[in-house]
XYZ file of C-alpha atoms in Angstrom:
429
model
C 0.000 0.000 0.000
C 1.347 3.429 -0.889
C 1.945 6.322 1.473
C 2.464 9.994 0.712
C 3.815 12.959 2.633
C 0.259 13.997 3.505
C -1.453 10.595 3.512
C -5.225 10.152 3.589
C -6.514 11.745 6.780
C -7.823 9.311 9.359
C -11.072 11.270 9.238
C -12.295 13.830 6.790
C -10.908 14.421 3.318
C -7.662 15.358 1.604
C -7.364 18.801 0.035
C -7.218 19.292 -3.732
C -3.649 20.558 -3.356
C -2.577 17.517 -1.348
C -4.094 15.023 -3.761
C -2.696 16.847 -6.784
C 0.745 16.566 -5.202
C 0.250 12.897 -4.333
C -0.725 11.972 -7.903
C 2.173 14.005 -9.303
C 4.635 12.281 -6.986
C 3.357 8.826 -7.883
C 3.506 9.467 -11.641
C 6.945 11.083 -11.322
C 8.279 8.093 -9.396
C 6.937 5.731 -12.043
C 8.379 7.812 -14.874
C 11.781 7.907 -13.194
C 11.755 4.141 -12.708
C 11.437 3.705 -16.499
C 14.657 5.590 -17.281
C 18.291 4.639 -17.756
C 20.701 7.234 -16.436
C 17.982 9.875 -16.610
C 17.037 9.103 -20.219
C 13.755 7.488 -21.190
C 14.300 3.882 -22.187
C 11.590 3.675 -24.834
C 11.997 5.837 -27.915
C 10.648 5.740 -31.443
C 11.260 7.524 -34.728
C 8.296 9.271 -36.306
C 7.669 11.250 -39.494
C 7.582 14.943 -38.666
C 3.903 15.181 -39.601
C 3.057 12.637 -36.881
C 5.244 14.109 -34.137
C 3.301 17.192 -33.012
C 3.070 17.263 -29.226
C 5.609 14.473 -28.763
C 8.735 14.851 -26.639
C 12.192 14.929 -28.215
C 14.463 12.038 -27.287
C 17.663 13.723 -28.509
C 18.992 17.227 -29.043
C 18.360 18.825 -32.421
C 21.470 20.676 -33.583
C 21.702 22.845 -36.681
C 23.495 20.988 -39.485
C 23.588 24.163 -41.591
C 23.080 27.890 -41.317
C 19.482 29.069 -41.363
C 18.979 30.748 -43.732
C 21.806 29.315 -45.784
C 22.413 32.543 -47.753
C 21.580 36.242 -47.627
C 18.086 36.620 -49.075
C 15.521 39.297 -49.739
C 12.840 40.042 -47.193
C 10.733 41.949 -49.727
C 9.699 42.119 -53.359
C 11.816 45.011 -54.562
C 15.239 45.947 -55.931
C 18.665 44.775 -54.804
C 21.140 47.664 -54.713
C 24.409 48.779 -53.214
C 23.339 51.261 -50.535
C 26.233 53.553 -51.436
C 24.622 54.103 -54.879
C 21.419 55.597 -53.400
C 19.522 57.858 -53.812
C 19.641 57.616 -57.578
C 18.008 56.549 -60.816
C 19.749 53.311 -61.736
C 19.659 51.045 -64.792
C 18.254 47.571 -64.228
C 20.151 44.292 -64.092
C 18.360 40.986 -64.849
C 15.471 39.977 -62.563
C 16.234 37.586 -59.675
C 13.418 35.109 -58.905
C 13.403 32.979 -55.745
C 15.153 29.652 -56.181
C 17.725 30.903 -58.705
C 21.329 31.823 -57.908
C 22.099 35.277 -59.386
C 25.138 36.683 -61.097
C 26.921 39.499 -59.240
C 25.174 42.873 -59.401
C 26.859 45.138 -61.972
C 28.255 48.284 -60.421
C 25.742 51.150 -60.372
C 22.751 48.925 -61.168
C 19.594 47.738 -59.417
C 18.227 44.226 -59.818
C 14.507 43.403 -59.481
C 14.342 40.712 -56.760
C 11.587 38.564 -55.296
C 11.036 37.694 -51.645
C 13.333 34.838 -50.581
C 15.660 35.169 -53.572
C 19.425 35.237 -52.922
C 20.904 38.725 -52.636
C 23.521 39.035 -55.400
C 27.168 39.751 -54.659
C 27.692 43.506 -54.827
C 24.283 44.314 -53.290
C 23.773 45.018 -49.607
C 20.219 46.364 -49.366
C 16.698 45.820 -50.705
C 14.344 48.676 -51.592
C 10.660 47.588 -51.665
C 8.982 48.284 -54.985
C 6.404 50.489 -53.287
C 9.213 52.850 -52.216
C 10.287 53.446 -55.827
C 8.719 55.262 -58.790
C 7.693 51.969 -60.460
C 4.041 51.045 -60.691
C 5.003 47.409 -61.239
C 8.001 45.253 -62.058
C 6.841 45.040 -65.664
C 6.751 48.836 -65.856
C 10.252 49.087 -64.410
C 11.591 46.507 -66.870
C 10.030 48.392 -69.780
C 11.573 51.647 -68.572
C 14.935 49.950 -68.047
C 15.640 51.981 -64.936
C 14.310 52.741 -61.464
C 14.369 55.824 -59.265
C 14.791 55.102 -55.578
C 15.409 56.880 -52.264
C 18.445 56.595 -50.029
C 18.722 53.333 -48.144
C 21.057 51.937 -45.482
C 23.144 48.794 -45.904
C 21.331 45.734 -44.553
C 17.814 47.075 -45.126
C 15.375 44.196 -45.777
C 18.201 41.668 -46.103
C 17.912 38.407 -44.172
C 21.549 37.536 -43.423
C 22.788 33.966 -43.693
C 22.683 32.347 -40.255
C 20.436 35.035 -38.783
C 18.048 32.339 -37.529
C 20.639 29.711 -36.586
C 24.293 28.920 -37.135
C 25.742 25.496 -37.906
C 26.262 23.685 -34.602
C 23.702 25.694 -32.634
C 21.482 23.730 -30.239
C 17.994 24.433 -31.572
C 15.794 22.080 -29.543
C 16.954 20.286 -26.408
C 16.034 16.691 -25.599
C 12.893 16.732 -23.482
C 11.294 19.549 -25.471
C 7.643 19.070 -26.391
C 7.411 19.524 -30.140
C 5.336 22.464 -31.327
C 4.394 23.299 -34.904
C 7.269 25.833 -35.212
C 9.607 23.233 -33.702
C 8.640 20.702 -36.348
C 9.115 23.364 -38.997
C 12.603 24.054 -37.658
C 13.547 20.389 -37.991
C 12.126 20.281 -41.519
C 14.154 23.386 -42.398
C 17.286 21.352 -41.577
C 16.273 18.840 -44.262
C 15.115 16.122 -41.848
C 12.004 14.061 -42.524
C 11.650 12.298 -39.171
C 12.574 12.728 -35.526
C 13.379 10.576 -32.497
C 10.864 11.004 -29.668
C 10.111 9.386 -26.348
C 7.512 6.673 -26.561
C 4.228 7.766 -25.042
C 3.321 6.579 -21.562
C 0.974 3.603 -21.883
C -2.349 3.252 -20.112
C -5.027 0.655 -19.593
C -8.551 1.879 -18.804
C -11.303 0.137 -16.871
C -14.823 1.316 -16.198
C -18.201 -0.227 -15.855
C -20.426 -2.147 -13.556
C -23.362 -4.447 -14.252
C -25.574 -1.475 -15.098
C -23.230 -0.148 -17.826
C -23.542 -1.251 -21.457
C -21.294 -0.563 -24.424
C -22.607 2.026 -26.885
C -24.184 0.322 -29.897
C -25.789 -2.433 -27.856
C -29.413 -2.840 -28.921
C -31.819 -3.039 -27.320
C -30.639 -1.292 -24.170
C -31.491 -3.649 -21.283
C -33.912 -2.380 -18.619
C -32.080 -0.498 -15.880
C -28.925 -0.164 -17.981
C -27.188 2.875 -19.410
C -24.643 3.359 -22.148
C -21.061 3.844 -21.020
C -19.567 7.266 -21.728
C -16.439 7.004 -19.615
C -14.319 4.707 -21.779
C -14.835 7.036 -24.721
C -14.087 10.122 -22.653
C -11.011 8.720 -20.955
C -9.553 7.280 -24.150
C -10.054 10.591 -25.964
C -8.721 12.598 -23.020
C -5.615 10.440 -22.680
C -4.928 10.526 -26.414
C -5.248 14.319 -26.439
C -2.853 14.560 -23.514
C -0.114 12.379 -24.979
C -0.885 8.962 -23.486
C -1.243 5.797 -25.569
C -4.240 3.692 -24.559
C -3.159 0.087 -25.037
C -6.461 -1.429 -23.980
C -9.779 -0.312 -22.515
C -12.453 -2.498 -21.010
C -15.892 -2.487 -19.480
C -15.877 -4.668 -16.385
C -18.611 -6.440 -14.457
C -19.292 -6.269 -10.737
C -17.195 -9.376 -10.062
C -13.975 -8.821 -8.128
C -12.268 -12.031 -9.221
C -13.029 -11.397 -12.900
C -11.669 -7.861 -12.777
C -8.537 -8.921 -10.908
C -7.837 -11.637 -13.477
C -8.356 -9.279 -16.420
C -6.118 -6.656 -14.848
C -3.245 -9.070 -14.274
C -3.521 -10.417 -17.823
C -3.493 -6.895 -19.298
C -0.521 -5.814 -17.201
C 1.425 -8.878 -18.321
C 0.509 -8.340 -21.971
C 0.957 -4.569 -22.220
C 3.309 -3.424 -19.406
C 1.348 -0.192 -18.870
C 2.719 2.830 -17.064
C -0.741 3.878 -15.884
C -3.797 1.932 -14.766
C -6.788 4.279 -14.966
C -10.161 3.289 -13.553
C -13.543 4.984 -13.407
C -16.200 4.046 -10.876
C -16.384 1.293 -8.320
C -14.536 3.135 -5.522
C -17.289 4.631 -3.330
C -19.019 3.222 -0.288
C -21.526 0.948 -2.036
C -21.704 -2.789 -1.674
C -20.522 -3.575 -5.208
C -17.413 -1.393 -5.420
C -15.483 -3.940 -7.472
C -12.440 -1.792 -8.267
C -11.936 -0.768 -4.661
C -12.297 -4.329 -3.441
C -9.921 -5.710 -6.057
C -7.227 -3.075 -5.502
C -7.292 -2.682 -1.727
C -3.954 -4.433 -1.435
C -2.082 -1.945 -3.639
C -4.070 1.298 -3.565
C -5.428 3.670 -0.954
C -8.893 5.162 -1.232
C -10.349 8.254 0.324
C -12.077 11.515 -0.311
C -10.914 14.868 -1.660
C -12.557 18.162 -0.720
C -13.795 18.665 -4.286
C -17.170 18.497 -6.003
C -17.521 16.760 -8.410
C -14.873 14.110 -7.929
C -14.779 13.533 -4.178
C -13.915 9.789 -4.069
C -10.407 9.058 -5.324
C -7.916 6.207 -5.256
C -4.158 6.087 -5.779
C -1.580 3.334 -5.627
C 1.172 1.393 -7.330
C 0.779 -2.023 -8.931
C 3.459 -4.633 -8.302
C 4.557 -4.074 -11.918
C 5.368 -0.445 -11.124
C 2.351 0.981 -12.956
C 0.590 3.825 -11.177
C -3.026 3.088 -10.276
C -5.273 6.161 -10.508
C -8.927 5.651 -9.641
C -11.619 8.194 -10.448
C -15.283 8.218 -9.407
C -17.720 6.887 -11.963
C -20.115 9.719 -12.738
C -19.021 11.024 -16.153
C -18.394 14.645 -15.168
C -16.517 13.480 -12.057
C -14.268 11.295 -14.205
C -13.511 14.129 -16.634
C -12.950 16.788 -13.983
C -10.719 14.420 -11.979
C -8.541 13.773 -15.034
C -8.152 17.503 -15.621
C -7.480 18.376 -12.005
C -5.160 15.547 -10.989
C -3.794 13.584 -13.933
C -3.030 16.367 -16.381
C -0.585 18.282 -14.132
C 1.116 14.993 -13.222
C 1.619 14.069 -16.881
C 2.868 17.548 -17.728
C 5.469 17.432 -14.976
C 6.664 13.834 -15.333
C 6.397 13.190 -19.065
C 5.955 16.636 -20.658
C 3.442 14.966 -22.947
C 0.799 17.615 -22.320
C 0.657 21.241 -21.297
C 0.435 22.354 -17.695
C -2.681 24.021 -16.363
C -3.185 27.659 -17.247
C -5.482 28.893 -14.509
C -6.283 32.580 -14.764
C -8.384 35.091 -12.823
C -11.874 36.072 -13.900
C -14.753 38.025 -12.393
C -18.033 36.215 -11.745
C -20.972 37.612 -13.693
C -23.512 36.584 -11.047
C -23.802 35.463 -7.444
C -22.755 31.865 -6.754
C -23.691 29.790 -3.725
C -20.710 27.658 -2.623
C -20.541 24.414 -0.713
C -19.629 24.718 2.936
C -16.747 22.248 3.056
C -15.860 21.359 -0.542
C -14.390 23.434 -3.320
C -16.589 23.271 -6.386
C -15.228 22.849 -9.886
C -18.120 24.387 -11.748
C -18.620 24.212 -15.482
C -19.336 27.402 -17.355
C -18.225 29.913 -19.944
C -15.719 32.738 -20.008
C -15.228 35.882 -22.035
C -12.547 38.554 -22.388
C -13.784 41.920 -23.624
C -11.984 44.491 -25.760
C -10.476 46.125 -22.656
C -8.941 42.846 -21.469
C -11.372 42.193 -18.607
C -12.197 38.497 -18.208
C -15.524 37.299 -16.831
C -16.894 33.841 -16.035
C -20.449 32.536 -15.882
C -21.220 29.252 -14.133
C -23.865 26.816 -15.345
C -26.785 26.348 -12.963
C -26.506 22.554 -12.677
C -23.745 21.124 -10.491
C -24.560 17.407 -10.455
C -21.842 15.098 -11.764
C -24.200 13.288 -14.149
C -24.863 16.433 -16.255
C -22.605 15.440 -19.134
C -24.586 17.144 -21.909
C -24.310 20.418 -20.016
C -20.583 19.925 -19.499
C -20.196 19.520 -23.252
C -21.203 23.187 -23.599
C -18.580 24.438 -21.143
C -15.635 26.540 -22.243
C -14.054 26.719 -18.779
C -13.790 25.055 -15.405
C -14.430 27.574 -12.631
C -13.150 27.112 -9.065
C -15.577 28.221 -6.366
C -13.921 28.158 -2.913
C -15.709 26.452 -0.059
C -17.577 28.773 2.262
C -20.787 29.584 4.110
C -21.641 32.798 2.287
C -22.681 33.584 -1.257
C -19.803 34.560 -3.546
C -21.104 37.823 -5.029
C -21.003 38.838 -8.671
C -17.767 40.644 -9.458
C -15.696 38.402 -7.164
C -12.447 37.133 -8.641
C -12.167 33.376 -9.070
C -9.771 31.112 -10.935
C -10.801 29.595 -14.259
C -9.252 26.992 -16.538
C -10.088 27.650 -20.207
C -10.822 24.334 -21.856
C -8.625 23.609 -24.870
C -11.300 21.447 -26.478
C -13.661 24.416 -26.580
C -11.189 26.399 -28.653
C -9.846 23.673 -30.915
C -6.292 24.013 -29.563
């Protein structure tokens, strides 16, 4: 059975802060145990297009200067700055992708954005700063009148982005779109990344039926949690190696779990439901030897479980109501994954003013669902949904933010500042 610095209180509940820390410590310990000299053991090579959000397994060092040559930042005319201001005859046009001849002394060369700056030129004058209505007009005239310009104007020097040998992206960096573009700019087509942490998911109970089952048996409901957890884990950089609905039979669940651990060697064992105080709490009963269970001062998501399987996999148990499962993953698992694996982004809580009065719970912090808005002056407001029950999944689907309402005995008045977490899903990030 695991212990933490805070432990589950003998009576009462653990704070959100304490449980967040406990989950983070457990996931960090597991992640560290799967390393060799500080480096992740499992790596894989992926095409760049498939590597967004993945974590680099090795440093990326510039194998060439970026850019590799001086090039034009504008559509305009390449000149020697010392020749300006003047009316100059034109040299041949320089399109992008073609290496030019040196610029004849006292001439200007029409040049396109990205084209190499010819030897003898040290500045670019945009066409709109000259007397030419168009490049065709300038070519017909055979000359161009331009103002004075300084050397280096609108020239992108070779190596101005990176020099050969520069460290561009350190191992452990989470790959962004610009990061992938940087690697592509070096001529690479693939990249070595850490393998994703692996998870198995279990949810269910005798009353839960897989979506698609027809007809729905009396007293049954379709499972939403496997879908939610699998999608949430995938979005946050975790590979789901198997997911299962389980029955209310302790021996069956225990056997399935051991078989899955042996077959898949997961890093995380994620469960939903079966951990409260009911008679048929199959997950709690099956895992009592390797996980601790208790309550957190949070609504939804009060019941929680945490432990370590004999294989080293972290066991993280969420309550079974759909909104409780989702909120628990956001509150506890996401910061742990961000810290230990860097496979997802850390929380970005921010202040916002409530648009209306909110009645809190006396002894539990509420994680309310709602919407947020920032006006043209930069003021951010948040509006909570009226329903707080953890079964209100359709309502949660409309939320654009989680809103923290501190515990208390008095109404939190409109205009009060609270912390909100904008939901990435709501903004397509």
